[in-house]
């Protein structure tokens, strides 16, 4: 039984042994000489030396050939021709036929139809069609006009893929890339980056830690703490997909856009940037922060659209808007901001709190600049309410109101059409409320000092009544539409009511 098994194994393995025999290197030269060195028999070749092995033709000025180890060392004017598709050059060559590996040293070049690779040393594996360097190299593309340098590199000549590691620097007329690891496919011009990377184009600087570029389709995907800096914006996100042809970028995860020209920051979970229109859209858990030396205002909304062109800077805040600031707070459906005209328009049921005043109307427009409120305009159903104590409130109402501010405090109110006022006078020493004053007039100017109505100038015939507060009862006196609104956070405003 044992003899039979050995016989079977012999005949099974015999073909493998015969087929697996290593092919010997063939050679030719004008001169040759046999020597023995350290118990090795070597053949010294010189002048027009040519080696052939598998599909490789190798030329040199001189060489020492070790027939026993099927290897040789070649010197000067090294040239290797691989199937006429790849050529290698160098000052010296160590070639091992059994391993089918070539080790080139000094002024090494690898040339294909597409690229030229230069290095001080190179290993070429003929079995797997791979070229390696470990001590610095440079690759230039003939037609694409780019150069890539790195400490470590590998070139797969089968699929035309280049691998770069450590101190990778890609230079192109349109952009530059500095990275830890870069993979480039010459056939389809796709680039993959791994590790901390900096990309600089003619119009932007980009930081990321992972991604890919498709130079043919002009698309890219960047991931890992992405930062894109242009002459107008700083753009941060977890990931960004960019289409250079149409100038569109889509961002996802912790999106943040900083616009220094308008002193604003917009954050959210998703973002979109259109280079052609120079517009930005941010949504989901969205927040815009406007900052300056006087005030910092935070605006919460379902989404923001920011447009920054040569003519004007506009910001649109859509749905469930909440404003939180040191000078101004508010609640409305949407806001339109035009920074060129310093206009902030609050629309759909706006409620604004400035100092001690609650302001409401169908639409409220503010003129502001760098945190300072200069004036406001209410087109319809405007009302300003100022709390005196828990039961008494000064109230100013009209179809059209125009307010003027000093140091962010209401100073003057112009009332046009159906003006109505209720205000209370106080004891100058005790601040105790003494009288209620109720006035109606089509047009009037109301002067306010420290949130107290100081003077009223009537532009048409007024009607009014003054009476002691004792006659009003504890509840005070109120105009139609009077309501004190509670400030809500964005989370409170958008919370979905829970069922019973």
Short mmCIF file of C-alpha atoms in Angstrom, two decimals:
data_model
loop_
_atom_site.label_atom_id
_atom_site.label_comp_id
_atom_site.label_asym_id
_atom_site.label_seq_id
_atom_site.Cartn_x
_atom_site.Cartn_y
_atom_site.Cartn_z
CA UNK A 1 0.00 0.00 0.00
CA UNK A 2 2.80 2.40 0.91
CA UNK A 3 4.73 1.59 -2.29
CA UNK A 4 1.65 2.22 -4.40
CA UNK A 5 1.08 5.63 -2.75
CA UNK A 6 4.68 6.69 -3.35
CA UNK A 7 4.41 5.61 -7.00
CA UNK A 8 1.25 7.69 -7.46
CA UNK A 9 2.84 10.73 -5.83
CA UNK A 10 5.94 10.35 -8.05
CA UNK A 11 3.91 10.43 -11.27
CA UNK A 12 1.68 13.27 -10.00
CA UNK A 13 4.60 15.46 -8.95
CA UNK A 14 6.90 14.60 -11.87
CA UNK A 15 5.12 16.87 -14.40
CA UNK A 16 5.12 19.68 -11.87
CA UNK A 17 8.85 19.32 -11.35
CA UNK A 18 9.56 19.27 -15.07
CA UNK A 19 7.25 22.25 -15.83
CA UNK A 20 8.46 24.13 -12.77
CA UNK A 21 12.12 23.96 -13.80
CA UNK A 22 13.62 27.46 -13.80
CA UNK A 23 14.51 28.83 -17.19
CA UNK A 24 18.18 29.61 -17.55
CA UNK A 25 19.38 33.07 -18.56
CA UNK A 26 20.85 33.20 -22.07
CA UNK A 27 23.54 35.71 -22.98
CA UNK A 28 25.91 36.99 -25.64
CA UNK A 29 28.90 39.33 -25.67
CA UNK A 30 31.88 40.26 -27.78
CA UNK A 31 34.35 39.16 -25.09
CA UNK A 32 34.16 36.76 -22.14
CA UNK A 33 36.42 35.20 -19.53
CA UNK A 34 35.85 32.56 -16.86
CA UNK A 35 37.16 33.14 -13.32
CA UNK A 36 36.78 31.59 -9.86
CA UNK A 37 36.03 33.94 -6.98
CA UNK A 38 35.30 32.76 -3.44
CA UNK A 39 34.75 29.23 -4.67
CA UNK A 40 32.28 30.52 -7.28
CA UNK A 41 32.66 30.02 -10.98
CA UNK A 42 31.86 33.30 -12.72
CA UNK A 43 31.85 34.35 -16.33
CA UNK A 44 33.05 37.89 -17.01
CA UNK A 45 31.41 39.47 -20.07
CA UNK A 46 32.17 42.79 -21.75
CA UNK A 47 31.39 44.74 -24.88
CA UNK A 48 27.91 44.48 -26.38
CA UNK A 49 26.64 42.33 -23.53
CA UNK A 50 23.08 41.07 -23.96
CA UNK A 51 21.06 38.89 -21.55
CA UNK A 52 17.71 37.29 -22.39
CA UNK A 53 15.31 35.78 -19.93
CA UNK A 54 11.62 35.06 -20.58
CA UNK A 55 10.31 38.27 -22.25
CA UNK A 56 13.18 40.49 -21.09
CA UNK A 57 16.15 41.70 -23.09
CA UNK A 58 18.88 43.26 -20.93
CA UNK A 59 21.86 45.23 -22.25
CA UNK A 60 24.96 46.54 -20.47
CA UNK A 61 28.67 47.36 -20.98
CA UNK A 62 29.97 44.55 -18.77
CA UNK A 63 28.72 41.88 -16.38
CA UNK A 64 29.66 38.95 -14.15
CA UNK A 65 27.42 35.93 -14.72
CA UNK A 66 26.85 33.25 -12.07
CA UNK A 67 25.48 30.27 -13.97
CA UNK A 68 25.01 28.17 -10.82
CA UNK A 69 22.69 30.75 -9.20
CA UNK A 70 21.19 31.83 -12.55
CA UNK A 71 22.03 35.46 -11.81
CA UNK A 72 24.32 38.24 -12.93
CA UNK A 73 25.60 41.68 -11.97
CA UNK A 74 25.71 44.21 -14.81
CA UNK A 75 27.53 47.55 -15.02
CA UNK A 76 27.08 50.79 -16.96
CA UNK A 77 24.49 51.75 -19.56
CA UNK A 78 21.91 49.32 -18.23
CA UNK A 79 18.87 48.89 -20.45
CA UNK A 80 16.00 46.42 -19.96
CA UNK A 81 13.33 45.96 -22.61
CA UNK A 82 10.10 44.30 -21.42
CA UNK A 83 7.92 43.29 -24.39
CA UNK A 84 8.69 46.65 -26.04
CA UNK A 85 6.14 48.23 -23.66
CA UNK A 86 8.40 49.02 -20.71
CA UNK A 87 12.03 50.12 -20.60
CA UNK A 88 14.35 50.30 -17.59
CA UNK A 89 17.67 52.15 -17.35
CA UNK A 90 20.33 52.45 -14.66
CA UNK A 91 24.05 52.49 -13.76
CA UNK A 92 24.13 48.91 -12.41
CA UNK A 93 21.87 45.87 -12.23
CA UNK A 94 21.60 42.79 -10.04
CA UNK A 95 19.40 40.25 -11.76
CA UNK A 96 18.14 37.00 -10.20
CA UNK A 97 16.67 34.66 -12.79
CA UNK A 98 15.15 32.17 -10.37
CA UNK A 99 13.15 34.97 -8.72
CA UNK A 100 12.79 36.97 -11.93
CA UNK A 101 13.71 40.13 -10.07
CA UNK A 102 15.88 43.00 -11.24
CA UNK A 103 17.57 45.37 -8.76
CA UNK A 104 18.70 48.59 -10.45
CA UNK A 105 20.94 51.25 -8.88
CA UNK A 106 22.02 54.75 -9.87
CA UNK A 107 20.11 57.15 -12.15
CA UNK A 108 17.29 54.66 -12.54
CA UNK A 109 14.57 55.29 -15.11
CA UNK A 110 11.42 53.35 -15.94
CA UNK A 111 9.67 54.45 -19.13
CA UNK A 112 6.29 53.40 -20.54
CA UNK A 113 4.04 54.97 -23.15
CA UNK A 114 2.48 57.12 -20.41
CA UNK A 115 5.03 57.78 -17.70
CA UNK A 116 8.68 58.25 -16.76
CA UNK A 117 9.74 57.03 -13.30
CA UNK A 118 13.06 58.24 -11.84
CA UNK A 119 14.76 56.97 -8.70
CA UNK A 120 18.18 56.23 -7.20
CA UNK A 121 17.27 52.54 -6.91
CA UNK A 122 14.46 50.27 -8.09
CA UNK A 123 13.28 46.66 -7.82
CA UNK A 124 11.42 45.20 -10.78
CA UNK A 125 9.47 41.95 -10.27
CA UNK A 126 8.91 40.38 -13.70
CA UNK A 127 6.57 37.70 -12.35
CA UNK A 128 4.00 40.18 -11.07
CA UNK A 129 5.00 43.12 -13.31
CA UNK A 130 5.68 45.34 -10.30
CA UNK A 131 8.29 48.08 -9.85
CA UNK A 132 9.26 49.28 -6.34
CA UNK A 133 11.38 52.03 -4.88
CA UNK A 134 12.06 52.72 -1.19
CA UNK A 135 14.45 55.67 -1.19
CA UNK A 136 12.58 58.38 -3.05
CA UNK A 137 11.23 58.59 -6.56
CA UNK A 138 9.54 60.83 -9.10
CA UNK A 139 6.99 60.06 -11.78
CA UNK A 140 6.04 62.29 -14.70
CA UNK A 141 3.11 61.70 -17.03
CA UNK A 142 3.90 62.47 -20.67
CA UNK A 143 0.54 63.91 -21.75
CA UNK A 144 -1.26 64.80 -18.47
CA UNK A 145 1.52 67.14 -17.41
CA UNK A 146 1.74 66.13 -13.75
CA UNK A 147 4.60 65.05 -11.49
CA UNK A 148 4.36 62.82 -8.39
CA UNK A 149 7.15 62.48 -5.82
CA UNK A 150 7.26 60.18 -2.79
CA UNK A 151 9.58 58.35 -0.41
CA UNK A 152 8.14 54.91 -1.28
CA UNK A 153 6.47 53.92 -4.53
CA UNK A 154 5.10 50.92 -6.42
CA UNK A 155 4.04 50.67 -10.06
CA UNK A 156 1.83 47.83 -11.27
CA UNK A 157 2.49 47.72 -15.01
CA UNK A 158 -0.33 45.21 -15.60
CA UNK A 159 -3.16 47.49 -14.54
CA UNK A 160 -1.15 50.75 -14.77
CA UNK A 161 -1.71 51.60 -11.11
CA UNK A 162 0.76 53.70 -9.12
CA UNK A 163 1.05 53.48 -5.32
CA UNK A 164 2.82 56.21 -3.33
CA UNK A 165 3.66 56.31 0.38
CA UNK A 166 5.29 58.92 2.66
CA UNK A 167 5.89 62.55 1.70
CA UNK A 168 3.72 62.25 -1.40
CA UNK A 169 3.58 65.41 -3.54
CA UNK A 170 1.58 65.63 -6.78
CA UNK A 171 2.03 68.74 -8.91
CA UNK A 172 -0.24 69.61 -11.82
CA UNK A 173 -0.74 72.98 -13.59
CA UNK A 174 -4.25 73.16 -12.09
CA UNK A 175 -3.70 71.69 -8.61
CA UNK A 176 -1.22 70.27 -6.07
CA UNK A 177 -1.66 67.40 -3.59
CA UNK A 178 0.42 66.71 -0.48
CA UNK A 179 -0.51 63.39 1.14
CA UNK A 180 0.67 60.44 3.19
CA UNK A 181 -0.60 57.82 0.74
CA UNK A 182 -1.82 58.18 -2.85
CA UNK A 183 -2.94 55.63 -5.46
CA UNK A 184 -3.15 56.70 -9.10
CA UNK A 185 -4.54 54.72 -12.03
CA UNK A 186 -3.04 55.99 -15.28
CA UNK A 187 -5.64 54.32 -17.55
CA UNK A 188 -8.75 55.95 -16.12
CA UNK A 189 -7.00 58.84 -14.29
CA UNK A 190 -8.50 58.01 -10.92
CA UNK A 191 -6.68 59.01 -7.74
CA UNK A 192 -7.26 57.62 -4.23
CA UNK A 193 -5.85 59.34 -1.16
CA UNK A 194 -5.38 57.84 2.31
CA UNK A 195 -4.11 59.74 5.35
CA UNK A 196 -3.73 63.43 6.06
CA UNK A 197 -3.93 65.30 2.75
CA UNK A 198 -3.68 68.90 1.53
CA UNK A 199 -4.96 69.89 -1.90
CA UNK A 200 -4.39 73.30 -3.42
CA UNK A 201 -6.14 74.48 -6.59
CA UNK A 202 -6.21 77.86 -8.32
CA UNK A 203 -9.29 78.85 -6.32
CA UNK A 204 -9.23 76.76 -3.13
CA UNK A 205 -7.27 74.92 -0.44
CA UNK A 206 -8.56 71.56 0.79
CA UNK A 207 -7.70 69.42 3.83
CA UNK A 208 -8.99 65.86 4.29
CA UNK A 209 -7.86 62.39 5.36
CA UNK A 210 -9.43 60.12 2.73
CA UNK A 211 -11.01 60.38 -0.72
CA UNK A 212 -10.80 59.90 -4.46
CA UNK A 213 -10.62 62.00 -7.65
CA UNK A 214 -11.79 61.16 -11.15
CA UNK A 215 -9.83 63.49 -13.42
CA UNK A 216 -11.80 62.46 -16.52
CA UNK A 217 -15.26 63.08 -15.05
CA UNK A 218 -13.89 65.90 -12.88
CA UNK A 219 -15.58 64.53 -9.78
CA UNK A 220 -14.21 63.82 -6.32
CA UNK A 221 -15.26 62.46 -2.94
CA UNK A 222 -13.47 63.67 0.20
CA UNK A 223 -13.86 62.32 3.74
CA UNK A 224 -12.51 62.78 7.24
CA UNK A 225 -12.60 66.30 8.71
CA UNK A 226 -12.84 67.96 5.30
CA UNK A 227 -11.95 71.66 5.13
CA UNK A 228 -12.29 73.66 1.89
CA UNK A 229 -11.05 77.24 1.93
CA UNK A 230 -11.82 79.67 -0.90
CA UNK A 231 -11.36 83.43 -1.18
CA UNK A 232 -14.88 83.83 0.24
CA UNK A 233 -15.65 80.76 2.35
CA UNK A 234 -14.29 78.19 4.74
CA UNK A 235 -16.25 74.96 4.25
CA UNK A 236 -16.08 72.12 6.85
CA UNK A 237 -17.81 68.70 6.78
CA UNK A 238 -17.33 65.00 7.50
CA UNK A 239 -17.60 64.24 3.77
CA UNK A 240 -17.92 66.22 0.52
CA UNK A 241 -18.81 65.11 -3.02
CA UNK A 242 -17.65 67.62 -5.63
CA UNK A 243 -18.46 67.94 -9.34
CA UNK A 244 -15.99 70.38 -10.84
CA UNK A 245 -17.68 70.46 -14.28
CA UNK A 246 -20.88 71.97 -12.95
CA UNK A 247 -19.30 73.60 -9.89
CA UNK A 248 -21.45 71.81 -7.31
CA UNK A 249 -20.46 70.36 -3.93
CA UNK A 250 -22.65 68.29 -1.60
CA UNK A 251 -21.55 67.99 2.05
CA UNK A 252 -22.71 65.67 4.81
CA UNK A 253 -22.09 65.52 8.55
CA UNK A 254 -21.26 68.46 10.85
CA UNK A 255 -21.32 70.98 8.01
CA UNK A 256 -19.92 74.42 8.86
CA UNK A 257 -19.51 77.36 6.48
CA UNK A 258 -17.63 80.49 7.54
CA UNK A 259 -18.07 83.67 5.48
CA UNK A 260 -15.68 86.33 6.76
CA UNK A 261 -17.03 88.93 4.34
CA UNK A 262 -20.40 88.85 6.10
CA UNK A 263 -19.07 87.86 9.56
CA UNK A 264 -21.28 84.78 9.60
CA UNK A 265 -21.07 81.06 10.34
CA UNK A 266 -23.70 78.57 9.15
CA UNK A 267 -23.80 75.02 10.53
CA UNK A 268 -26.02 72.01 9.88
CA UNK A 269 -25.95 68.32 9.01
CA UNK A 270 -26.15 68.75 5.23
CA UNK A 271 -24.82 71.39 2.86
CA UNK A 272 -24.75 72.32 -0.82
CA UNK A 273 -22.48 74.81 -2.60
CA UNK A 274 -22.90 76.13 -6.15
CA UNK A 275 -19.72 77.84 -7.37
CA UNK A 276 -21.35 79.36 -10.46
CA UNK A 277 -24.12 81.09 -8.50
CA UNK A 278 -21.83 81.43 -5.47
CA UNK A 279 -24.60 80.15 -3.24
CA UNK A 280 -24.71 77.90 -0.19
CA UNK A 281 -27.61 75.86 1.20
CA UNK A 282 -27.48 74.25 4.67
CA UNK A 283 -30.23 72.23 6.35
CA UNK A 284 -31.16 69.92 9.25
CA UNK A 285 -30.26 71.13 12.77
CA UNK A 286 -29.22 74.34 11.03
CA UNK A 287 -27.84 77.41 12.77
CA UNK A 288 -26.44 80.72 11.54
CA UNK A 289 -24.22 82.83 13.78
CA UNK A 290 -23.58 86.48 12.93
CA UNK A 291 -20.81 88.03 14.97
CA UNK A 292 -19.21 91.45 15.36
CA UNK A 293 -17.65 93.64 18.01
CA UNK A 294 -21.01 94.57 19.56
CA UNK A 295 -23.35 91.58 19.30
CA UNK A 296 -23.46 87.90 18.45
CA UNK A 297 -26.77 86.76 17.01
CA UNK A 298 -27.73 83.11 16.54
CA UNK A 299 -30.49 82.26 14.07
CA UNK A 300 -32.01 78.77 14.07
CA UNK A 301 -34.04 77.54 11.10
CA UNK A 302 -34.92 74.43 9.12
CA UNK A 303 -32.62 75.58 6.32
CA UNK A 304 -30.44 78.48 5.15
CA UNK A 305 -29.58 79.76 1.68
CA UNK A 306 -26.62 82.14 1.46
CA UNK A 307 -25.75 83.96 -1.77
CA UNK A 308 -22.54 85.97 -2.06
CA UNK A 309 -22.00 87.58 -5.46
CA UNK A 310 -20.32 90.75 -6.66
CA UNK A 311 -23.48 92.82 -6.23
CA UNK A 312 -24.91 91.75 -2.89
CA UNK A 313 -24.82 89.25 -0.04
CA UNK A 314 -28.19 87.68 0.73
CA UNK A 315 -29.22 85.13 3.35
CA UNK A 316 -32.61 83.41 3.45
CA UNK A 317 -33.62 81.57 6.64
CA UNK A 318 -36.59 79.27 6.01
CA UNK A 319 -39.19 77.92 8.43
CA UNK A 320 -39.37 77.76 12.22
CA UNK A 321 -36.93 80.63 12.69
CA UNK A 322 -35.74 81.48 16.20
CA UNK A 323 -33.38 84.40 16.87
CA UNK A 324 -31.17 84.49 19.96
CA UNK A 325 -28.91 87.48 20.57
CA UNK A 326 -27.63 89.79 23.26
CA UNK A 327 -29.46 92.77 21.69
CA UNK A 328 -32.27 91.18 19.67
CA UNK A 329 -34.36 88.02 20.02
CA UNK A 330 -37.15 86.80 17.79
CA UNK A 331 -39.54 84.16 16.54
CA UNK A 332 -41.03 83.95 13.03
CA UNK A 333 -41.44 81.61 10.08
CA UNK A 334 -38.69 83.02 7.83
CA UNK A 335 -36.09 85.79 7.54
CA UNK A 336 -34.56 87.54 4.54
CA UNK A 337 -31.24 89.37 5.08
CA UNK A 338 -29.69 91.70 2.50
CA UNK A 339 -26.30 92.79 3.77
CA UNK A 340 -25.70 95.38 1.06
CA UNK A 341 -28.76 97.35 2.23
CA UNK A 342 -28.34 96.21 5.87
CA UNK A 343 -31.92 94.92 5.79
CA UNK A 344 -33.36 92.09 7.89
CA UNK A 345 -36.95 91.21 7.01
CA UNK A 346 -38.94 88.95 9.37
CA UNK A 347 -42.06 87.46 7.77
CA UNK A 348 -45.09 85.37 8.77
CA UNK A 349 -46.17 85.99 12.37
CA UNK A 350 -42.94 87.64 13.53
CA UNK A 351 -42.33 88.36 17.21
CA UNK A 352 -39.27 90.43 18.11
CA UNK A 353 -37.89 91.27 21.54
CA UNK A 354 -35.54 94.27 21.78
CA UNK A 355 -34.54 95.48 25.21
CA UNK A 356 -37.84 95.44 27.18
CA UNK A 357 -40.07 95.70 24.11
CA UNK A 358 -42.10 92.99 22.44
CA UNK A 359 -42.78 93.89 18.79
CA UNK A 360 -45.27 92.12 16.52
CA UNK A 361 -46.77 92.73 13.09
CA UNK A 362 -47.58 91.09 9.81
CA UNK A 363 -44.04 91.78 8.61
CA UNK A 364 -41.16 93.50 10.43
CA UNK A 365 -38.17 95.02 8.64
CA UNK A 366 -35.02 96.11 10.47
CA UNK A 367 -32.15 98.28 9.33
CA UNK A 368 -29.10 96.87 11.11
CA UNK A 369 -25.35 97.07 10.75
CA UNK A 370 -22.70 95.25 12.76
CA UNK A 371 -25.02 94.46 15.63
CA UNK A 372 -26.57 97.94 15.81
CA UNK A 373 -30.31 98.35 15.13
CA UNK A 374 -30.99 101.71 13.45
CA UNK A 375 -34.67 101.57 12.56
CA UNK A 376 -37.58 99.23 11.94
CA UNK A 377 -40.68 99.27 9.76
CA UNK A 378 -43.94 97.39 10.30
CA UNK A 379 -46.32 97.46 7.34
CA UNK A 380 -49.50 96.06 8.88
CA UNK A 381 -51.01 95.45 12.32
CA UNK A 382 -47.95 96.58 14.23
CA UNK A 383 -47.83 96.54 18.02
CA UNK A 384 -45.12 97.39 20.57
CA UNK A 385 -45.64 96.21 24.15
CA UNK A 386 -43.48 97.24 27.13
CA UNK A 387 -43.98 95.64 30.52
CA UNK A 388 -44.41 98.07 33.45
CA UNK A 389 -45.27 95.47 36.09
CA UNK A 390 -47.02 92.12 36.21
CA UNK A 391 -50.45 93.67 35.39
CA UNK A 392 -49.70 96.83 33.44
CA UNK A 393 -48.17 97.18 29.96
CA UNK A 394 -47.53 100.19 27.74
CA UNK A 395 -49.00 99.45 24.30
CA UNK A 396 -48.51 101.18 20.94
CA UNK A 397 -50.50 100.00 17.93
CA UNK A 398 -50.94 101.12 14.31
CA UNK A 399 -51.33 99.93 10.74
CA UNK A 400 -47.88 101.25 9.84
CA UNK A 401 -45.14 101.81 12.39
CA UNK A 402 -41.64 103.15 11.88
CA UNK A 403 -39.24 103.02 14.80
CA UNK A 404 -35.86 104.66 15.35
CA UNK A 405 -33.23 103.38 17.78
CA UNK A 406 -30.35 104.88 19.75
CA UNK A 407 -27.81 102.45 21.22
CA UNK A 408 -30.20 99.63 20.37
CA UNK A 409 -32.99 101.21 22.46
CA UNK A 410 -36.26 102.40 20.96
CA UNK A 411 -36.15 106.20 20.77
CA UNK A 412 -38.96 107.33 18.42
CA UNK A 413 -42.04 105.71 16.89
CA UNK A 414 -43.91 107.15 13.88
CA UNK A 415 -47.49 105.83 13.72
CA UNK A 416 -49.51 106.11 10.53
CA UNK A 417 -53.15 105.01 10.24
CA UNK A 418 -55.29 103.97 13.15
CA UNK A 419 -52.83 104.82 15.89
CA UNK A 420 -53.72 103.60 19.39
CA UNK A 421 -51.73 104.03 22.58
CA UNK A 422 -52.12 102.95 26.17
CA UNK A 423 -49.41 104.08 28.56
CA UNK A 424 -49.07 104.47 32.30
CA UNK A 425 -47.64 107.34 34.32
CA UNK A 426 -45.69 106.61 37.50
CA UNK A 427 -44.77 108.39 40.69
CA UNK A 428 -41.29 109.81 40.11
CA UNK A 429 -40.08 108.82 43.60
CA UNK A 430 -41.79 105.47 44.21
CA UNK A 431 -42.33 104.36 40.56
CA UNK A 432 -45.85 103.42 41.63
CA UNK A 433 -48.27 103.41 38.68
CA UNK A 434 -50.82 106.19 39.10
CA UNK A 435 -52.68 106.82 35.87
CA UNK A 436 -53.74 105.10 32.68
CA UNK A 437 -53.63 107.14 29.46
CA UNK A 438 -55.52 105.92 26.42
CA UNK A 439 -55.08 107.83 23.13
CA UNK A 440 -56.27 107.27 19.57
CA UNK A 441 -54.96 109.28 16.61
CA UNK A 442 -54.45 108.61 12.91
CA UNK A 443 -50.87 109.93 12.93
CA UNK A 444 -48.53 110.63 15.82
CA UNK A 445 -44.89 110.56 16.94
CA UNK A 446 -44.09 108.89 20.23
CA UNK A 447 -40.79 109.72 21.97
CA UNK A 448 -39.45 107.03 24.30
CA UNK A 449 -36.75 107.37 26.94
CA UNK A 450 -35.55 104.36 28.98
CA UNK A 451 -38.59 102.38 27.83
CA UNK A 452 -40.96 105.11 29.07
CA UNK A 453 -43.20 107.20 26.83
CA UNK A 454 -41.85 110.69 27.39
CA UNK A 455 -43.81 112.72 24.83
CA UNK A 456 -46.46 112.31 22.13
CA UNK A 457 -46.73 114.64 19.14
CA UNK A 458 -50.05 114.45 17.30
CA UNK A 459 -50.17 114.97 13.52
CA UNK A 460 -53.96 114.87 13.44
CA UNK A 461 -56.78 115.37 15.92
CA UNK A 462 -56.46 112.95 18.87
CA UNK A 463 -59.01 111.45 21.22
CA UNK A 464 -57.97 110.37 24.66
CA UNK A 465 -58.84 109.67 28.25
CA UNK A 466 -56.78 109.67 31.45
CA UNK A 467 -57.98 107.91 34.57
CA UNK A 468 -56.60 106.62 37.85
CA UNK A 469 -55.47 103.00 37.76
CA UNK A 470 -57.81 102.22 40.68
CA UNK A 471 -60.75 102.49 38.28
CA UNK A 472 -59.26 99.80 35.97
CA UNK A 473 -59.09 97.01 38.48
CA UNK A 474 -56.14 94.69 38.92
CA UNK A 475 -56.02 93.48 35.31
CA UNK A 476 -55.10 96.81 33.73
CA UNK A 477 -56.19 98.08 30.33
CA UNK A 478 -55.49 96.34 26.98
CA UNK A 479 -55.82 97.05 23.27
CA UNK A 480 -57.39 94.53 20.88
CA UNK A 481 -54.87 91.90 19.87
CA UNK A 482 -52.85 92.25 23.05
CA UNK A 483 -50.84 89.12 23.83
CA UNK A 484 -47.61 88.40 25.68
CA UNK A 485 -45.65 85.72 23.84
CA UNK A 486 -43.31 83.26 25.52
CA UNK A 487 -39.83 82.92 24.09
CA UNK A 488 -39.14 79.42 22.77
CA UNK A 489 -35.96 77.70 21.72
CA UNK A 490 -35.76 76.11 18.26
CA UNK A 491 -35.97 72.69 19.87
CA UNK A 492 -39.13 73.65 21.77
CA UNK A 493 -40.67 75.20 18.66
CA UNK A 494 -40.04 72.17 16.43
CA UNK A 495 -40.72 69.47 19.02
CA UNK A 496 -43.34 66.97 17.91
CA UNK A 497 -46.08 66.68 20.55
CA UNK A 498 -46.15 63.27 22.16
CA UNK A 499 -49.38 61.32 22.18
CA UNK A 500 -51.16 60.35 25.34
#
